[in-house]
Tab-separated table of C-alpha atoms in Angstrom:
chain	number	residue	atom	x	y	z
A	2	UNK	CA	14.001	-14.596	17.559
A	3	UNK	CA	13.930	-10.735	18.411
A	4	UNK	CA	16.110	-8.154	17.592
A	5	UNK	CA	16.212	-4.782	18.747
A	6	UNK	CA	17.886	-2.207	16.457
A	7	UNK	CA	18.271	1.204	17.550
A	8	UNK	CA	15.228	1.041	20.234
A	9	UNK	CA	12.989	-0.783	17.440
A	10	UNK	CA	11.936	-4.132	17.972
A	11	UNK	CA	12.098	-6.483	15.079
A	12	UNK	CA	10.011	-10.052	15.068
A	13	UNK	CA	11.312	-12.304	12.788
A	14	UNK	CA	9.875	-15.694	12.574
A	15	UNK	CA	9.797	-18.227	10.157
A	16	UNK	CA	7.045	-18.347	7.824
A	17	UNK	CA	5.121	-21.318	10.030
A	18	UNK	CA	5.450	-19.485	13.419
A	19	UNK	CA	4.259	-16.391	11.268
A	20	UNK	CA	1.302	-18.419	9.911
A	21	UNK	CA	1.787	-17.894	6.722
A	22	UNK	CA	1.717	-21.133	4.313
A	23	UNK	CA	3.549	-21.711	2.128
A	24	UNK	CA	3.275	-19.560	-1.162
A	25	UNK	CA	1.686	-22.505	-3.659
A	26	UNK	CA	-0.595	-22.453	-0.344
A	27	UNK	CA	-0.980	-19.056	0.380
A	28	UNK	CA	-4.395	-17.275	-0.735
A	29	UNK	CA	-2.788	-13.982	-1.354
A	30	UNK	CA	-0.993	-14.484	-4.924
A	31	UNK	CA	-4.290	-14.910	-6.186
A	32	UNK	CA	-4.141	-10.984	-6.227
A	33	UNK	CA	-0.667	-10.445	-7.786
A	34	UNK	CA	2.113	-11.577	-10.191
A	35	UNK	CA	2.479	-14.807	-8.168
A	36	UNK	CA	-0.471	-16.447	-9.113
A	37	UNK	CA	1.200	-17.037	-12.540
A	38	UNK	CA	4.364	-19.329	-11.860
A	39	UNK	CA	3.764	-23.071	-11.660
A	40	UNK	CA	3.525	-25.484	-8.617
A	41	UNK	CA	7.524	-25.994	-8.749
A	42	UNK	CA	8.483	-22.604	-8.769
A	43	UNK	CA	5.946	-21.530	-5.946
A	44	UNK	CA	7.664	-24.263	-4.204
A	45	UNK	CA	11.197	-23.091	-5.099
A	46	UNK	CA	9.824	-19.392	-4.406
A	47	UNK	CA	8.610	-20.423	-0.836
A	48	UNK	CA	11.908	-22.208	0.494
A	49	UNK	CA	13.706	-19.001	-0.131
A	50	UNK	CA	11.415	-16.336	0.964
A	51	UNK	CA	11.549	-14.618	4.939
A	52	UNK	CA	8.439	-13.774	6.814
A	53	UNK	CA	8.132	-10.286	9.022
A	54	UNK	CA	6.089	-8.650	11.306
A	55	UNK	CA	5.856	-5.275	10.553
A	56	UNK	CA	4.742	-2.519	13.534
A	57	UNK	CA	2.591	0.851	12.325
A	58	UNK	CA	4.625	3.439	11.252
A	59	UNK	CA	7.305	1.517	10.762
A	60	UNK	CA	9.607	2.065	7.769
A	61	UNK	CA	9.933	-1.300	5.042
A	62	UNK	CA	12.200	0.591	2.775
A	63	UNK	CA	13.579	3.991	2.346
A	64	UNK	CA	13.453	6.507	-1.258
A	65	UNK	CA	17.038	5.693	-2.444
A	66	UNK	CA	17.508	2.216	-0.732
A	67	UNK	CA	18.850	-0.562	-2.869
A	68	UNK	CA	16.264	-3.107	-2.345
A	69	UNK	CA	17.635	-6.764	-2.795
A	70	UNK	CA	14.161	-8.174	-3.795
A	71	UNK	CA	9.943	-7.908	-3.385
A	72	UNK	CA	7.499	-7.330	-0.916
A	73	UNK	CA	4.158	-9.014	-0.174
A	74	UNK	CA	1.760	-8.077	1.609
A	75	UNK	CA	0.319	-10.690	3.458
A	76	UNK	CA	-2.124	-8.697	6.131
A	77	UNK	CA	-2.046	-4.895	6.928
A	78	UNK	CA	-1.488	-1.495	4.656
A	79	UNK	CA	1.208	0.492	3.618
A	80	UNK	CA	1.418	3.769	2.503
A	81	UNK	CA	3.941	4.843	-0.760
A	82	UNK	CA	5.490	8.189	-0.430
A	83	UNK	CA	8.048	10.169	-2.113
A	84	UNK	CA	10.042	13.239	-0.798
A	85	UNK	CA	9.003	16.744	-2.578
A	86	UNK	CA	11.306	19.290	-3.134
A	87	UNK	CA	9.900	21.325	-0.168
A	88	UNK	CA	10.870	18.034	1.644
A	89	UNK	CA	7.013	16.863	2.338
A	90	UNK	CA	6.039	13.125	2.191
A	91	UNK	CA	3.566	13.063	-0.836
A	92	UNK	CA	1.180	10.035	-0.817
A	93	UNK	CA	1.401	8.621	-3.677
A	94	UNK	CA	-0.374	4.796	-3.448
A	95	UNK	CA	-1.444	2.999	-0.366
A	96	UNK	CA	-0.353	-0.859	-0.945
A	97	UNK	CA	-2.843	-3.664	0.452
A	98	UNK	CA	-3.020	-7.063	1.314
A	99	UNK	CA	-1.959	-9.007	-1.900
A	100	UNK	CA	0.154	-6.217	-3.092
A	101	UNK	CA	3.127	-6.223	-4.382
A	102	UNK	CA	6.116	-3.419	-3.868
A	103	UNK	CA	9.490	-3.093	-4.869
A	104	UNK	CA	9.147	-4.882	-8.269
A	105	UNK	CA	9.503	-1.470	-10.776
A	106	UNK	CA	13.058	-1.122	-8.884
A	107	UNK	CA	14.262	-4.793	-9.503
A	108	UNK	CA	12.993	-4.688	-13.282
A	109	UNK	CA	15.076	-0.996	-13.424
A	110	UNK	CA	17.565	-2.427	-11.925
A	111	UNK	CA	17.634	0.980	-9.498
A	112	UNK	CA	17.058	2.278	-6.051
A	113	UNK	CA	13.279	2.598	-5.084
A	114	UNK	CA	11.702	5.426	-6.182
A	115	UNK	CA	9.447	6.010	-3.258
A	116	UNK	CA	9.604	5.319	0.923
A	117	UNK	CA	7.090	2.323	2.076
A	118	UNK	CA	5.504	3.092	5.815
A	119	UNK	CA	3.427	1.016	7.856
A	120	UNK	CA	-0.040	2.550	8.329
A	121	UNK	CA	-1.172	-0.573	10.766
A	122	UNK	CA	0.250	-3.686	11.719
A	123	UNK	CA	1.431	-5.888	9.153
A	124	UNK	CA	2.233	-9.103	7.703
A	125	UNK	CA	5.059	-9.413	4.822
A	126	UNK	CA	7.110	-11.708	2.788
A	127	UNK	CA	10.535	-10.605	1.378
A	128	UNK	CA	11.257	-12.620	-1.760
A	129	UNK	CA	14.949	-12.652	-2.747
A	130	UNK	CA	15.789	-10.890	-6.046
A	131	UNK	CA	17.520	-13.889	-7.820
A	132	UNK	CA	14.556	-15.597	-7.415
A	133	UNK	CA	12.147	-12.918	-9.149
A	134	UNK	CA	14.787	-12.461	-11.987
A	135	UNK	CA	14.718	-16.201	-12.376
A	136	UNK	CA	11.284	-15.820	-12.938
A	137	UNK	CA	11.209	-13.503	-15.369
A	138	UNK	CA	13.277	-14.851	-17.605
A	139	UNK	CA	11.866	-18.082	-17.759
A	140	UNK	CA	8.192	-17.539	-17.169
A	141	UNK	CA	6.418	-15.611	-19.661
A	142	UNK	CA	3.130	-15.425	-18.100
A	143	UNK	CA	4.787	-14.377	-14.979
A	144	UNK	CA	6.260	-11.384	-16.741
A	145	UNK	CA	3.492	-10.092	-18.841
A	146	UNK	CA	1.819	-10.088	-15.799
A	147	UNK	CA	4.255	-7.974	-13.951
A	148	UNK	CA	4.060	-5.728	-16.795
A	149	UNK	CA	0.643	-5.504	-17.167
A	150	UNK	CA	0.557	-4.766	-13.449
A	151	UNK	CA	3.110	-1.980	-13.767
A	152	UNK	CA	1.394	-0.052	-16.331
A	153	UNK	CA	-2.055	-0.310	-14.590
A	154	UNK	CA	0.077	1.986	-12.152
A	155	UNK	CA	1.469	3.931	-14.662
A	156	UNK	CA	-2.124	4.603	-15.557
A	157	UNK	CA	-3.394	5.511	-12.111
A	158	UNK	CA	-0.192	7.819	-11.827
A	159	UNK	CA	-1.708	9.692	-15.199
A	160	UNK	CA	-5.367	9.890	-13.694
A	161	UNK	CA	-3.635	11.081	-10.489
A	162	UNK	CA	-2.261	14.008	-12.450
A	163	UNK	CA	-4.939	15.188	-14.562
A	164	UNK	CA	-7.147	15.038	-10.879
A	165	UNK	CA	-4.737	17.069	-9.688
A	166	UNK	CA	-5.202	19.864	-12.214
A	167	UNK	CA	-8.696	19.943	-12.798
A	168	UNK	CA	-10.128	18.892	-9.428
A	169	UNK	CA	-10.664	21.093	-6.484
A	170	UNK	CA	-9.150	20.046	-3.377
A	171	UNK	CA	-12.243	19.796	-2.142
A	172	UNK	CA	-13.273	17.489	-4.857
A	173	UNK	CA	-10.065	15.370	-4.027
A	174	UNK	CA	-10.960	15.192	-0.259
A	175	UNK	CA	-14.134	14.191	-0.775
A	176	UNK	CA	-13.002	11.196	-3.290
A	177	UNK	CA	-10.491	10.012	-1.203
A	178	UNK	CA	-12.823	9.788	1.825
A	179	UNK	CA	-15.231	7.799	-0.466
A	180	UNK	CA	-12.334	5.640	-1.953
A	181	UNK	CA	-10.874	4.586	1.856
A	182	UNK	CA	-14.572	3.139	2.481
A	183	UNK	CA	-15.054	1.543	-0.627
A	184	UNK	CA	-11.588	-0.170	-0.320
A	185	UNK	CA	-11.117	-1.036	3.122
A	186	UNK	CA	-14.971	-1.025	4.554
A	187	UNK	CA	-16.012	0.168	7.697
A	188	UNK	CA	-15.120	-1.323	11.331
A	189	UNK	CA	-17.962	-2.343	13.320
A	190	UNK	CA	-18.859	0.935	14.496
A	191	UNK	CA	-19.608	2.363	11.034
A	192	UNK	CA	-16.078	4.653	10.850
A	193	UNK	CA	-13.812	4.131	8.330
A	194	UNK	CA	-11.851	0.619	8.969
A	195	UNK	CA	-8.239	2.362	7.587
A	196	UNK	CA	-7.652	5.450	10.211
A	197	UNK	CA	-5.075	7.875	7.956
A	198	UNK	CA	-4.128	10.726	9.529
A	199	UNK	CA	-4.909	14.717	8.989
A	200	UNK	CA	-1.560	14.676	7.515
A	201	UNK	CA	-1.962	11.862	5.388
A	202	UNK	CA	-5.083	12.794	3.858
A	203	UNK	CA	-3.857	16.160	2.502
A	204	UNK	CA	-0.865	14.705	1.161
A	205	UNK	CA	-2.571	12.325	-0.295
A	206	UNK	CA	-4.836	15.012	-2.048
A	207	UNK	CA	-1.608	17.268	-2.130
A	208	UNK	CA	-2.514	20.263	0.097
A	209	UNK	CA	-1.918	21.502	2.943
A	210	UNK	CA	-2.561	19.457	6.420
A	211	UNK	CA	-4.476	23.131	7.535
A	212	UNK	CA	-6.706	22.760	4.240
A	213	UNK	CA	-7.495	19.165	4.895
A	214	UNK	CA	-8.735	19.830	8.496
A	215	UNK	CA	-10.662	23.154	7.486
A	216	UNK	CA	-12.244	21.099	4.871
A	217	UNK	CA	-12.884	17.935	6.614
A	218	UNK	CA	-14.847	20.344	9.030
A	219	UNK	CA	-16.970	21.956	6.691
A	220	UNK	CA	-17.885	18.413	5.984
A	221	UNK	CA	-18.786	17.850	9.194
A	222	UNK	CA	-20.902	20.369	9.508
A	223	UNK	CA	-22.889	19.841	6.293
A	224	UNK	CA	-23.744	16.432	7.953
A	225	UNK	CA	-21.597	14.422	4.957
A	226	UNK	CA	-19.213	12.901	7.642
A	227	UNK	CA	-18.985	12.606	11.299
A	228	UNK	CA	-15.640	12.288	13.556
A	229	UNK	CA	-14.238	10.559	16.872
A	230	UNK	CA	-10.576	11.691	17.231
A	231	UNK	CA	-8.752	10.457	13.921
A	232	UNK	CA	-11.433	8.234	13.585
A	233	UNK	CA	-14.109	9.077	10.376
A	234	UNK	CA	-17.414	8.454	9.485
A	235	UNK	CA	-19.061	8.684	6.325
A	236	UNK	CA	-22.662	9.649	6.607
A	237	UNK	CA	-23.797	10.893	2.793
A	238	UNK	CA	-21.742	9.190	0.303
A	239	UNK	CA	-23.376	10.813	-2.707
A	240	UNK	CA	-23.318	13.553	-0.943
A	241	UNK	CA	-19.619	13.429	-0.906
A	242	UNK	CA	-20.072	12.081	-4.228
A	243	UNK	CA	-21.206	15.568	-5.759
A	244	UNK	CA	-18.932	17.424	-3.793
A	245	UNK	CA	-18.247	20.511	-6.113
């Protein structure tokens, strides 16, 4: 079934036209919170969840939004943002097949912190929110793991901040080039599998887009990376490595 919302197409389909199995089924929650409930609950878990298509660049959920239950990622990569006072997207985390989002809010019981974009084409699920709460109060390894998991971000959000004071932006640039490859590979022409954007890349490093490109160049021309459009090659990673 399609429907089109203010010039946006939506593709909704159930989660067998989707191909996605069912979630006792799917190979996914082996990377998340899911992995802990039991065969009946996955079961329970699965007749109530919605599969979506989700187009790049496409908004999931908006900073502020009331969100009604979870997200998983079942294919494709999202990027977390949240608005600055200057009114700049800042990059905060980039979400990946397996990930969860939308969990910290339900727990809180408040509106999402952040805004969660489409950076390619993706595959979710949308689990309801009675469902997760029924979860957590009845499965304790379900909920120590959702802990655990939350604090592992709380922890990269702390690393994230002392980075950002002692490193240079350079420094930054150069990590984050490294960290794309390492976590998403290349495509078969050696670039960089994820393409981010000039924009996303210094707000992920939290500059501005001007420094990004100025330094990407310089990078370029020391031979550490080579370019085709947005497209970005890494050609001396410990080179990048010992960026100063």
């Amino acid at each position: 079934m399609i429907f089109v919302i203010s010039g946006i197409v939506y593709f909704w389909y159930t989660a067998t036209k989707l191909g996605m199995s069912k979630c006792e089924q799917c190979i996914v929650r082996q990377f998340n919170s899911l992995n802990t409930l039991t065969r009946d609950e996955l079961v329970r878990v699965s007749a109530c969840k919605t599969g979506r298509v989700v187009k790049k660049g496409e908004i999931i959920f908006r900073e502020g939004e009331a969100l009604n239950g979870i997200y998983c990622i079942r294919e494709g990569v999202c990027k977390l943002t949240k608005l600055s006072e200057n009114g700049k997207d800042q990059v905060v985390k980039l979400s990946v097949k397996g990930g969860m989002m939308g969990q910290r809010s339900l727990v809180s019981n408040e509106s999402s912190n952040l805004t969660a974009v489409a950076l390619n084409d993706m595959q979710i699920c949308f689990i309801p929110k009675q469902e997760i709460l029924e979860d957590l109060q009845k499965n304790i390894n379900f909920s120590m793991d959702l802990l655990k998991r939350m604090a592992q971000d709380l922890r990269d959000a702390d690393d994230s901040l002392v980075d950002m004071a002692q490193k240079t932006v350079k420094q930054r640039l150069a990590e984050t080039l490294v960290y794309v490859k390492n976590k998403f590979d290349n495509d078969a022409d050696g670039y960089l599998a994820l393409t981010l954007s000039r924009d996303d890349y210094a707000s992920i490093v939290g500059t501005a887009t001007e420094s990004a490109i100025r330094i990407l160049s310089q990078f370029k021309k020391e031979g550490l990376i080579s370019t085709k459009g947005k497209q970005i090659k890494i050609e001396d990673e410990q080179a990048l490595k010992r960026v100063e």
